[in-house]
Amino acid sequence: MSAEANTTTPGIVITGASGRMGQMLIRTVLASDRVRLVGALDRSGHDWIGRDVGEAMGGSAVGVTVTDDPLEAFAKAQAVIDFTAPSATVEFAGLAAQARAVHVIGTTGLSADDIAAINRAAHHAVIVRAGNMSLGVNLLTLLTKKVAAALDADFDIEVIEYHHNRKVDAPSGTALMLGEAAAEGRGVTLEDVADRGRDGITGARGSGHIGFSAIRAGAIIGEHDVMFASQSERLILRHVAEDRSVFATGALKAAIWGQDKAPGAYNMLDVLGLND
Ligand SMILES: NC(=O)C1=CN([C@@H]2O[C@H](COP(=O)(O)OP(=O)(O)OC[C@H]3O[C@@H](n4cnc5c(N)ncnc54)[C@H](OP(=O)(O)O)[C@@H]3O)[C@@H](O)[C@H]2O)C=CC1
Ligand SMILES: O=C(O)C1=N[C@H](C(=O)O)C[C@H](O)C1
């Protein structure tokens, strides 16, 4: 373990430093007195490599040079906050575990195999993973589960998500969290009842199915509706992220929370103390 590990202020590495979330995370870490920025990582060949990350972001120098070497960066860290892409996140999970750094994963679009690989890494280190790090969405999963448990299959459940036009995965990680919560409330397995893409002559809606729709437009940060619709009434639970800082703040909270935990795979409900 590095010398920094003995200090009380965890050192944080941000992966995907030049990304939308990467830059928000760097600003959030720099503004916090509870953590230190010790590394910023980007893809090999990116024009930020070798530059001070503060200057690369258009501000003043912060004394952290962007690197493309995850092993070197993680060796200095007590936590790695990772909002990148599935292939990168799976690789980083193994490397962060080797460095015994807490790995906070916000990356979405992970396959079942990706998640299995991440969970194997969690045998050796703390991993906190959530498709949405905001307090509001994590509370919404609890409400969704409760409402789904209270309403029978006369109520169709639809998850509608709205995101910016640069998002590459669908359904969103949040939509899947909400779908899982609804399925749990109903006592069914999401894979058995999910309608993930309707096009053409699809036939009438299956009773008890959970539908997903994805809007991709403009600069929408992230909005999610869970609709419960019967023949005579409709209930809609809704979350709107006004700013990406809600995700960054949650991720930072997870990085700090994970410092004294035993190795394992955790989620934001664990971090927020909301898991039953
Ligand atoms: N859980 C949550 O609360 C939230 C999750 N997200 C998720 O976070 C992820 C990132 O979102 P966003 O910031 O908008 O996306 P961006 O595309 O803006 O940023 C992704 C960053 O990761 C980098 N990256 C991708 N692949 C690699 C790699 N193999 N090695 C190193 N760096 C890599 C990209 O580099 P390059 O540009 O060179 O490809 C880019 O800098 C998405 O999966 C998104 O859904 C987003 C917001 C909240
Ligand atoms: O890609 C995004 O932007 C977001 N991704 C997450 C998701 O897939 O749910 C969280 C948030 O909605 C923003």
mmCIF file of C-alpha atoms and ligand atoms in Angstrom:
data_model
loop_
_atom_site.group_PDB
_atom_site.id
_atom_site.type_symbol
_atom_site.label_atom_id
_atom_site.label_comp_id
_atom_site.label_asym_id
_atom_site.label_seq_id
_atom_site.Cartn_x
_atom_site.Cartn_y
_atom_site.Cartn_z
ATOM 1 C CA MET A 1 0.000 0.000 0.000
ATOM 2 C CA SER A 2 1.283 3.518 -0.797
ATOM 3 C CA ALA A 3 2.302 6.158 1.739
ATOM 4 C CA GLU A 4 -0.829 8.147 0.935
ATOM 5 C CA ALA A 5 -2.927 5.233 2.221
ATOM 6 C CA ASN A 6 -1.872 6.149 5.761
ATOM 7 C CA THR A 7 -3.323 9.642 5.601
ATOM 8 C CA THR A 8 -6.966 10.173 6.572
ATOM 9 C CA THR A 9 -7.954 11.949 3.365
ATOM 10 C CA PRO A 10 -8.511 9.354 0.622
ATOM 11 C CA GLY A 11 -6.643 9.924 -2.626
ATOM 12 C CA ILE A 12 -8.915 9.626 -5.651
ATOM 13 C CA VAL A 13 -8.187 8.730 -9.275
ATOM 14 C CA ILE A 14 -10.751 9.742 -11.893
ATOM 15 C CA THR A 15 -10.902 7.613 -15.038
ATOM 16 C CA GLY A 16 -12.295 8.965 -18.316
ATOM 17 C CA ALA A 17 -11.045 12.358 -17.132
ATOM 18 C CA SER A 18 -12.002 14.238 -20.292
ATOM 19 C CA GLY A 19 -15.563 12.832 -20.394
ATOM 20 C CA ARG A 20 -18.753 14.628 -19.319
ATOM 21 C CA MET A 21 -18.774 12.833 -15.960
ATOM 22 C CA GLY A 22 -14.966 12.749 -15.706
ATOM 23 C CA GLN A 23 -14.746 16.547 -15.749
ATOM 24 C CA MET A 24 -17.658 16.913 -13.329
ATOM 25 C CA LEU A 25 -15.987 14.427 -10.966
ATOM 26 C CA ILE A 26 -12.641 16.240 -11.114
ATOM 27 C CA ARG A 27 -14.331 19.547 -10.232
ATOM 28 C CA THR A 28 -16.228 17.848 -7.385
ATOM 29 C CA VAL A 29 -13.102 16.194 -5.952
ATOM 30 C CA LEU A 30 -11.098 19.439 -6.184
ATOM 31 C CA ALA A 31 -13.881 21.313 -4.368
ATOM 32 C CA SER A 32 -14.019 18.783 -1.512
ATOM 33 C CA ASP A 33 -11.911 18.905 1.640
ATOM 34 C CA ARG A 34 -12.694 15.225 2.371
ATOM 35 C CA VAL A 35 -10.717 13.750 -0.551
ATOM 36 C CA ARG A 36 -7.630 14.546 -2.642
ATOM 37 C CA LEU A 37 -7.228 14.246 -6.402
ATOM 38 C CA VAL A 38 -4.178 12.006 -6.949
ATOM 39 C CA GLY A 39 -4.706 10.891 -10.531
ATOM 40 C CA ALA A 40 -6.559 11.487 -13.780
ATOM 41 C CA LEU A 41 -6.668 8.800 -16.426
ATOM 42 C CA ASP A 42 -7.626 8.877 -20.064
ATOM 43 C CA ARG A 43 -7.352 6.641 -23.073
ATOM 44 C CA SER A 44 -3.937 6.147 -24.763
ATOM 45 C CA GLY A 45 -3.515 8.664 -27.575
ATOM 46 C CA HIS A 46 -5.902 11.219 -26.052
ATOM 47 C CA ASP A 47 -4.494 14.737 -26.396
ATOM 48 C CA TRP A 48 -4.885 15.364 -22.631
ATOM 49 C CA ILE A 49 -2.221 12.716 -21.794
ATOM 50 C CA GLY A 50 0.827 14.417 -20.254
ATOM 51 C CA ARG A 51 -1.033 17.675 -19.525
ATOM 52 C CA ASP A 52 -2.042 19.058 -16.142
ATOM 53 C CA VAL A 53 -5.721 18.103 -15.782
ATOM 54 C CA GLY A 54 -6.748 21.541 -14.472
ATOM 55 C CA GLU A 55 -5.201 23.229 -17.503
ATOM 56 C CA ALA A 56 -6.633 20.636 -19.884
ATOM 57 C CA MET A 57 -10.075 21.512 -18.482
ATOM 58 C CA GLY A 58 -9.439 25.176 -19.274
ATOM 59 C CA GLY A 59 -8.522 26.362 -15.765
ATOM 60 C CA SER A 60 -5.363 26.697 -13.704
ATOM 61 C CA ALA A 61 -2.894 23.913 -12.925
ATOM 62 C CA VAL A 62 -3.823 21.537 -10.093
ATOM 63 C CA GLY A 63 -0.611 19.487 -10.010
ATOM 64 C CA VAL A 64 -2.072 16.279 -11.454
ATOM 65 C CA THR A 65 -0.884 15.095 -14.867
ATOM 66 C CA VAL A 66 -3.266 13.072 -17.025
ATOM 67 C CA THR A 67 -1.890 9.566 -17.591
ATOM 68 C CA ASP A 68 -2.866 6.572 -19.728
ATOM 69 C CA ASP A 69 -1.279 4.102 -17.266
ATOM 70 C CA PRO A 70 -3.965 2.764 -14.907
ATOM 71 C CA LEU A 71 -1.580 0.643 -12.816
ATOM 72 C CA GLU A 72 0.665 3.606 -12.033
ATOM 73 C CA ALA A 73 -2.352 5.808 -11.232
ATOM 74 C CA PHE A 74 -4.200 3.256 -9.081
ATOM 75 C CA ALA A 75 -1.091 2.445 -7.023
ATOM 76 C CA LYS A 76 -1.323 5.971 -5.536
ATOM 77 C CA ALA A 77 -5.062 5.821 -4.849
ATOM 78 C CA GLN A 78 -7.418 4.807 -2.087
ATOM 79 C CA ALA A 79 -10.361 5.030 -4.521
ATOM 80 C CA VAL A 80 -10.937 4.965 -8.266
ATOM 81 C CA ILE A 81 -14.079 6.658 -9.567
ATOM 82 C CA ASP A 82 -14.947 5.253 -12.942
ATOM 83 C CA PHE A 83 -17.579 6.520 -15.379
ATOM 84 C CA THR A 84 -16.225 5.249 -18.698
ATOM 85 C CA ALA A 85 -17.253 2.310 -20.893
ATOM 86 C CA PRO A 86 -17.855 -1.402 -20.161
ATOM 87 C CA SER A 87 -14.565 -2.798 -21.534
ATOM 88 C CA ALA A 88 -12.533 -0.184 -19.661
ATOM 89 C CA THR A 89 -14.475 -0.696 -16.432
ATOM 90 C CA VAL A 90 -13.944 -4.468 -16.448
ATOM 91 C CA GLU A 91 -10.192 -3.939 -16.894
ATOM 92 C CA PHE A 92 -10.107 -1.245 -14.180
ATOM 93 C CA ALA A 93 -11.994 -3.518 -11.737
ATOM 94 C CA GLY A 94 -9.138 -6.047 -11.830
ATOM 95 C CA LEU A 95 -6.452 -3.380 -11.557
ATOM 96 C CA ALA A 96 -8.171 -1.430 -8.762
ATOM 97 C CA ALA A 97 -8.602 -4.679 -6.820
ATOM 98 C CA GLN A 98 -4.868 -5.417 -7.233
ATOM 99 C CA ALA A 99 -4.143 -1.966 -5.780
ATOM 100 C CA ARG A 100 -6.752 -2.605 -3.015
ATOM 101 C CA ALA A 101 -8.427 0.666 -3.978
ATOM 102 C CA VAL A 102 -12.184 1.143 -3.604
ATOM 103 C CA HIS A 103 -13.659 1.059 -7.121
ATOM 104 C CA VAL A 104 -16.765 3.208 -7.601
ATOM 105 C CA ILE A 105 -18.419 2.243 -10.877
ATOM 106 C CA GLY A 106 -20.969 4.483 -12.590
ATOM 107 C CA THR A 107 -20.487 2.984 -16.051
ATOM 108 C CA THR A 108 -23.687 1.608 -17.602
ATOM 109 C CA GLY A 109 -24.336 -0.755 -20.507
ATOM 110 C CA LEU A 110 -22.504 -3.595 -18.727
ATOM 111 C CA SER A 111 -23.319 -7.131 -19.908
ATOM 112 C CA ALA A 112 -23.990 -10.058 -17.551
ATOM 113 C CA ASP A 113 -20.434 -11.283 -18.259
ATOM 114 C CA ASP A 114 -19.025 -7.830 -17.431
ATOM 115 C CA ILE A 115 -20.905 -7.817 -14.130
ATOM 116 C CA ALA A 116 -19.686 -11.331 -13.311
ATOM 117 C CA ALA A 117 -16.069 -10.222 -13.921
ATOM 118 C CA ILE A 118 -16.583 -7.140 -11.715
ATOM 119 C CA ASN A 119 -18.083 -9.294 -8.964
ATOM 120 C CA ARG A 120 -15.048 -11.601 -9.113
ATOM 121 C CA ALA A 121 -12.791 -8.584 -8.566
ATOM 122 C CA ALA A 122 -14.979 -7.657 -5.573
ATOM 123 C CA HIS A 123 -13.688 -10.747 -3.744
ATOM 124 C CA HIS A 124 -10.447 -8.788 -3.251
ATOM 125 C CA ALA A 125 -11.588 -5.179 -2.818
ATOM 126 C CA VAL A 126 -14.582 -2.935 -2.226
ATOM 127 C CA ILE A 127 -16.608 -2.206 -5.365
ATOM 128 C CA VAL A 128 -19.626 0.102 -5.310
ATOM 129 C CA ARG A 129 -21.610 -0.014 -8.533
ATOM 130 C CA ALA A 130 -24.855 1.745 -9.448
ATOM 131 C CA GLY A 131 -26.495 2.798 -12.700
ATOM 132 C CA ASN A 132 -27.399 6.013 -10.933
ATOM 133 C CA MET A 133 -25.554 7.553 -7.972
ATOM 134 C CA SER A 134 -28.166 10.193 -7.095
ATOM 135 C CA LEU A 135 -30.073 10.088 -3.812
ATOM 136 C CA GLY A 136 -33.354 10.758 -5.631
ATOM 137 C CA VAL A 137 -33.139 7.811 -8.024
ATOM 138 C CA ASN A 138 -32.098 5.415 -5.287
ATOM 139 C CA LEU A 139 -35.120 6.503 -3.240
ATOM 140 C CA LEU A 140 -37.236 6.110 -6.374
ATOM 141 C CA THR A 141 -36.204 2.441 -6.646
ATOM 142 C CA LEU A 142 -37.663 1.872 -3.162
ATOM 143 C CA LEU A 143 -40.898 3.689 -4.046
ATOM 144 C CA THR A 144 -41.158 1.757 -7.312
ATOM 145 C CA LYS A 145 -40.775 -1.567 -5.527
ATOM 146 C CA LYS A 146 -43.431 -0.588 -3.014
ATOM 147 C CA VAL A 147 -45.960 0.597 -5.599
ATOM 148 C CA ALA A 148 -45.351 -2.447 -7.815
ATOM 149 C CA ALA A 149 -45.999 -4.707 -4.821
ATOM 150 C CA ALA A 150 -49.239 -2.880 -4.040
ATOM 151 C CA LEU A 151 -50.683 -2.965 -7.571
ATOM 152 C CA ASP A 152 -51.583 -6.119 -9.465
ATOM 153 C CA ALA A 153 -51.114 -6.889 -13.162
ATOM 154 C CA ASP A 154 -54.212 -4.774 -14.016
ATOM 155 C CA PHE A 155 -51.595 -2.021 -13.875
ATOM 156 C CA ASP A 156 -49.147 -2.051 -16.775
ATOM 157 C CA ILE A 157 -45.664 -0.905 -15.780
ATOM 158 C CA GLU A 158 -43.648 1.189 -18.245
ATOM 159 C CA VAL A 159 -40.237 2.778 -17.634
ATOM 160 C CA ILE A 160 -39.566 5.784 -19.849
ATOM 161 C CA GLU A 161 -36.107 7.354 -19.875
ATOM 162 C CA TYR A 162 -34.901 10.575 -21.484
ATOM 163 C CA HIS A 163 -31.241 11.354 -22.177
ATOM 164 C CA HIS A 164 -28.937 13.541 -24.292
ATOM 165 C CA ASN A 165 -28.085 12.622 -27.849
ATOM 166 C CA ARG A 166 -24.539 11.432 -27.020
ATOM 167 C CA LYS A 167 -25.658 8.523 -24.828
ATOM 168 C CA VAL A 168 -24.627 5.174 -26.328
ATOM 169 C CA ASP A 169 -26.528 2.566 -24.267
ATOM 170 C CA ALA A 170 -30.235 1.778 -23.856
ATOM 171 C CA PRO A 171 -32.151 1.138 -21.714
ATOM 172 C CA SER A 172 -30.241 3.417 -19.358
ATOM 173 C CA GLY A 173 -28.659 1.908 -16.250
ATOM 174 C CA THR A 174 -31.236 3.790 -14.197
ATOM 175 C CA ALA A 175 -34.145 2.424 -16.228
ATOM 176 C CA LEU A 176 -32.838 -1.084 -15.577
ATOM 177 C CA MET A 177 -32.519 -0.370 -11.835
ATOM 178 C CA LEU A 178 -36.137 0.839 -11.823
ATOM 179 C CA GLY A 179 -37.272 -2.167 -13.872
ATOM 180 C CA GLU A 180 -35.493 -4.499 -11.423
ATOM 181 C CA ALA A 181 -37.191 -2.751 -8.512
ATOM 182 C CA ALA A 182 -40.617 -3.093 -10.141
ATOM 183 C CA ALA A 183 -39.977 -6.767 -10.917
ATOM 184 C CA GLU A 184 -38.848 -7.378 -7.340
ATOM 185 C CA GLY A 185 -42.022 -5.717 -6.049
ATOM 186 C CA ARG A 186 -44.062 -7.997 -8.287
ATOM 187 C CA GLY A 187 -42.057 -11.064 -7.254
ATOM 188 C CA VAL A 188 -40.912 -11.836 -10.820
ATOM 189 C CA THR A 189 -37.588 -11.902 -12.673
ATOM 190 C CA LEU A 190 -37.084 -8.879 -14.914
ATOM 191 C CA GLU A 191 -35.628 -10.911 -17.817
ATOM 192 C CA ASP A 192 -38.859 -12.946 -17.946
ATOM 193 C CA VAL A 193 -41.148 -9.916 -18.314
ATOM 194 C CA ALA A 194 -39.087 -7.132 -19.922
ATOM 195 C CA ASP A 195 -40.265 -5.593 -23.235
ATOM 196 C CA ARG A 196 -37.132 -3.779 -24.336
ATOM 197 C CA GLY A 197 -37.820 -2.752 -27.912
ATOM 198 C CA ARG A 198 -41.143 -2.580 -29.715
ATOM 199 C CA ASP A 199 -41.201 -2.113 -33.470
ATOM 200 C CA GLY A 200 -43.595 -3.357 -36.135
ATOM 201 C CA ILE A 201 -46.492 -5.752 -35.502
ATOM 202 C CA THR A 202 -45.560 -6.630 -31.955
ATOM 203 C CA GLY A 203 -48.929 -8.002 -30.838
ATOM 204 C CA ALA A 204 -50.853 -6.660 -27.869
ATOM 205 C CA ARG A 205 -48.984 -5.865 -24.698
ATOM 206 C CA GLY A 206 -48.354 -8.904 -22.496
ATOM 207 C CA SER A 207 -50.069 -8.807 -19.107
ATOM 208 C CA GLY A 208 -47.498 -8.360 -16.346
ATOM 209 C CA HIS A 209 -44.802 -7.149 -18.722
ATOM 210 C CA ILE A 210 -42.474 -4.287 -17.834
ATOM 211 C CA GLY A 211 -41.860 -2.041 -20.850
ATOM 212 C CA PHE A 212 -38.893 0.226 -21.583
ATOM 213 C CA SER A 213 -38.777 3.268 -23.872
ATOM 214 C CA ALA A 214 -35.718 5.425 -24.536
ATOM 215 C CA ILE A 215 -35.807 9.054 -25.724
ATOM 216 C CA ARG A 216 -32.476 10.478 -26.991
ATOM 217 C CA ALA A 217 -32.580 14.223 -27.638
ATOM 218 C CA GLY A 218 -30.531 17.385 -27.196
ATOM 219 C CA ALA A 219 -28.829 17.997 -23.863
ATOM 220 C CA ILE A 220 -31.207 16.188 -21.476
ATOM 221 C CA ILE A 221 -29.107 15.123 -18.480
ATOM 222 C CA GLY A 222 -31.279 12.228 -17.303
ATOM 223 C CA GLU A 223 -35.000 11.877 -16.594
ATOM 224 C CA HIS A 224 -36.938 8.749 -15.652
ATOM 225 C CA ASP A 225 -40.650 7.987 -15.358
ATOM 226 C CA VAL A 226 -42.131 4.805 -13.944
ATOM 227 C CA MET A 227 -45.726 4.579 -15.122
ATOM 228 C CA PHE A 228 -48.373 2.333 -13.584
ATOM 229 C CA ALA A 229 -51.433 2.384 -15.869
ATOM 230 C CA SER A 230 -54.777 0.590 -15.477
ATOM 231 C CA GLN A 231 -57.894 1.026 -17.612
ATOM 232 C CA SER A 232 -59.105 3.811 -15.333
ATOM 233 C CA GLU A 233 -56.117 5.519 -13.717
ATOM 234 C CA ARG A 234 -52.424 6.221 -14.154
ATOM 235 C CA LEU A 235 -49.731 6.799 -11.539
ATOM 236 C CA ILE A 236 -46.364 8.219 -12.653
ATOM 237 C CA LEU A 237 -43.267 8.353 -10.434
ATOM 238 C CA ARG A 238 -40.689 10.745 -11.892
ATOM 239 C CA HIS A 239 -37.092 11.759 -11.278
ATOM 240 C CA VAL A 240 -35.276 14.597 -13.024
ATOM 241 C CA ALA A 241 -31.533 15.160 -12.720
ATOM 242 C CA GLU A 242 -31.063 18.924 -13.012
ATOM 243 C CA ASP A 243 -27.267 18.720 -12.999
ATOM 244 C CA ARG A 244 -24.548 16.029 -13.354
ATOM 245 C CA SER A 245 -23.226 17.098 -9.950
ATOM 246 C CA VAL A 246 -25.823 14.811 -8.293
ATOM 247 C CA PHE A 247 -24.055 11.779 -9.771
ATOM 248 C CA ALA A 248 -20.589 13.066 -8.843
ATOM 249 C CA THR A 249 -21.608 13.879 -5.272
ATOM 250 C CA GLY A 250 -23.029 10.366 -4.865
ATOM 251 C CA ALA A 251 -19.878 8.789 -6.298
ATOM 252 C CA LEU A 252 -17.669 10.746 -3.900
ATOM 253 C CA LYS A 253 -19.848 9.683 -0.987
ATOM 254 C CA ALA A 254 -19.421 6.055 -2.118
ATOM 255 C CA ALA A 255 -15.620 6.420 -2.363
ATOM 256 C CA ILE A 256 -15.426 7.730 1.203
ATOM 257 C CA TRP A 257 -17.971 5.214 2.556
ATOM 258 C CA GLY A 258 -16.032 2.306 1.065
ATOM 259 C CA GLN A 259 -12.765 3.101 2.852
ATOM 260 C CA ASP A 260 -13.445 1.008 5.952
ATOM 261 C CA LYS A 261 -15.617 -1.713 4.396
ATOM 262 C CA ALA A 262 -14.752 -5.369 3.817
ATOM 263 C CA PRO A 263 -14.163 -6.499 0.215
ATOM 264 C CA GLY A 264 -17.423 -7.085 -1.628
ATOM 265 C CA ALA A 265 -19.885 -5.811 -4.219
ATOM 266 C CA TYR A 266 -22.035 -2.961 -2.910
ATOM 267 C CA ASN A 267 -24.556 -0.499 -4.346
ATOM 268 C CA MET A 268 -25.741 3.012 -3.514
ATOM 269 C CA LEU A 269 -28.507 1.751 -1.223
ATOM 270 C CA ASP A 270 -25.716 0.296 0.950
ATOM 271 C CA VAL A 271 -23.876 3.626 0.862
ATOM 272 C CA LEU A 272 -27.013 5.594 1.730
ATOM 273 C CA GLY A 273 -28.026 3.160 4.485
ATOM 274 C CA LEU A 274 -31.293 2.382 2.678
ATOM 275 C CA ASN A 275 -30.858 -1.358 2.094
ATOM 276 C CA ASP A 276 -33.273 -3.517 4.029
HETATM 277 N N1 LIG B 1 -24.141 5.875 -12.547
HETATM 278 C C1 LIG B 1 -24.414 7.167 -12.733
HETATM 279 O O1 LIG B 1 -24.876 7.891 -11.825
HETATM 280 C C2 LIG B 1 -24.117 7.760 -14.068
HETATM 281 C C3 LIG B 1 -23.579 6.966 -15.045
HETATM 282 N N2 LIG B 1 -23.177 7.507 -16.223
HETATM 283 C C4 LIG B 1 -22.510 6.593 -17.135
HETATM 284 O O2 LIG B 1 -21.111 6.928 -17.147
HETATM 285 C C5 LIG B 1 -20.541 6.572 -18.395
HETATM 286 C C6 LIG B 1 -19.819 7.778 -18.990
HETATM 287 O O3 LIG B 1 -20.749 8.791 -19.286
HETATM 288 P P1 LIG B 1 -20.262 10.188 -19.904
HETATM 289 O O4 LIG B 1 -19.277 10.838 -18.997
HETATM 290 O O5 LIG B 1 -21.506 10.921 -20.264
HETATM 291 O O6 LIG B 1 -19.535 9.679 -21.235
HETATM 292 P P2 LIG B 1 -18.325 10.345 -22.032
HETATM 293 O O7 LIG B 1 -18.295 9.645 -23.357
HETATM 294 O O8 LIG B 1 -18.450 11.830 -21.995
HETATM 295 O O9 LIG B 1 -17.046 9.949 -21.183
HETATM 296 C C7 LIG B 1 -16.511 8.656 -21.133
HETATM 297 C C8 LIG B 1 -15.028 8.802 -20.934
HETATM 298 O O10 LIG B 1 -14.446 7.510 -20.768
HETATM 299 C C9 LIG B 1 -13.340 7.391 -21.649
HETATM 300 N N3 LIG B 1 -13.103 6.023 -22.047
HETATM 301 C C10 LIG B 1 -13.889 5.220 -22.775
HETATM 302 N N4 LIG B 1 -13.301 4.034 -22.978
HETATM 303 C C11 LIG B 1 -12.106 4.108 -22.352
HETATM 304 C C12 LIG B 1 -11.012 3.212 -22.207
HETATM 305 N N5 LIG B 1 -11.058 1.990 -22.756
HETATM 306 N N6 LIG B 1 -9.942 3.598 -21.488
HETATM 307 C C13 LIG B 1 -9.903 4.827 -20.929
HETATM 308 N N7 LIG B 1 -10.887 5.735 -21.057
HETATM 309 C C14 LIG B 1 -11.973 5.364 -21.752
HETATM 310 C C15 LIG B 1 -13.751 8.232 -22.847
HETATM 311 O O11 LIG B 1 -12.622 8.524 -23.654
HETATM 312 P P3 LIG B 1 -12.840 8.756 -25.240
HETATM 313 O O12 LIG B 1 -13.669 10.008 -25.350
HETATM 314 O O13 LIG B 1 -11.460 8.874 -25.763
HETATM 315 O O14 LIG B 1 -13.587 7.548 -25.740
HETATM 316 C C16 LIG B 1 -14.332 9.446 -22.142
HETATM 317 O O15 LIG B 1 -13.323 10.317 -21.664
HETATM 318 C C17 LIG B 1 -21.710 6.050 -19.240
HETATM 319 O O16 LIG B 1 -21.751 4.645 -19.158
HETATM 320 C C18 LIG B 1 -22.930 6.665 -18.564
HETATM 321 O O17 LIG B 1 -24.115 5.969 -18.796
HETATM 322 C C19 LIG B 1 -23.324 8.830 -16.503
HETATM 323 C C20 LIG B 1 -23.876 9.664 -15.575
HETATM 324 C C21 LIG B 1 -24.349 9.193 -14.287
HETATM 325 O O1 LIG B 2 -25.332 8.527 -19.797
HETATM 326 C C1 LIG B 2 -25.812 9.363 -18.992
HETATM 327 O O2 LIG B 2 -25.735 10.588 -19.189
HETATM 328 C C2 LIG B 2 -26.470 8.871 -17.784
HETATM 329 N N1 LIG B 2 -26.381 7.597 -17.528
HETATM 330 C C3 LIG B 2 -26.897 6.912 -16.408
HETATM 331 C C4 LIG B 2 -27.880 5.849 -16.852
HETATM 332 O O3 LIG B 2 -27.580 5.141 -17.842
HETATM 333 O O4 LIG B 2 -28.925 5.700 -16.232
HETATM 334 C C5 LIG B 2 -27.402 7.829 -15.326
HETATM 335 C C6 LIG B 2 -27.947 9.143 -15.776
HETATM 336 O O5 LIG B 2 -29.280 9.000 -16.122
HETATM 337 C C7 LIG B 2 -27.130 9.808 -16.852
#
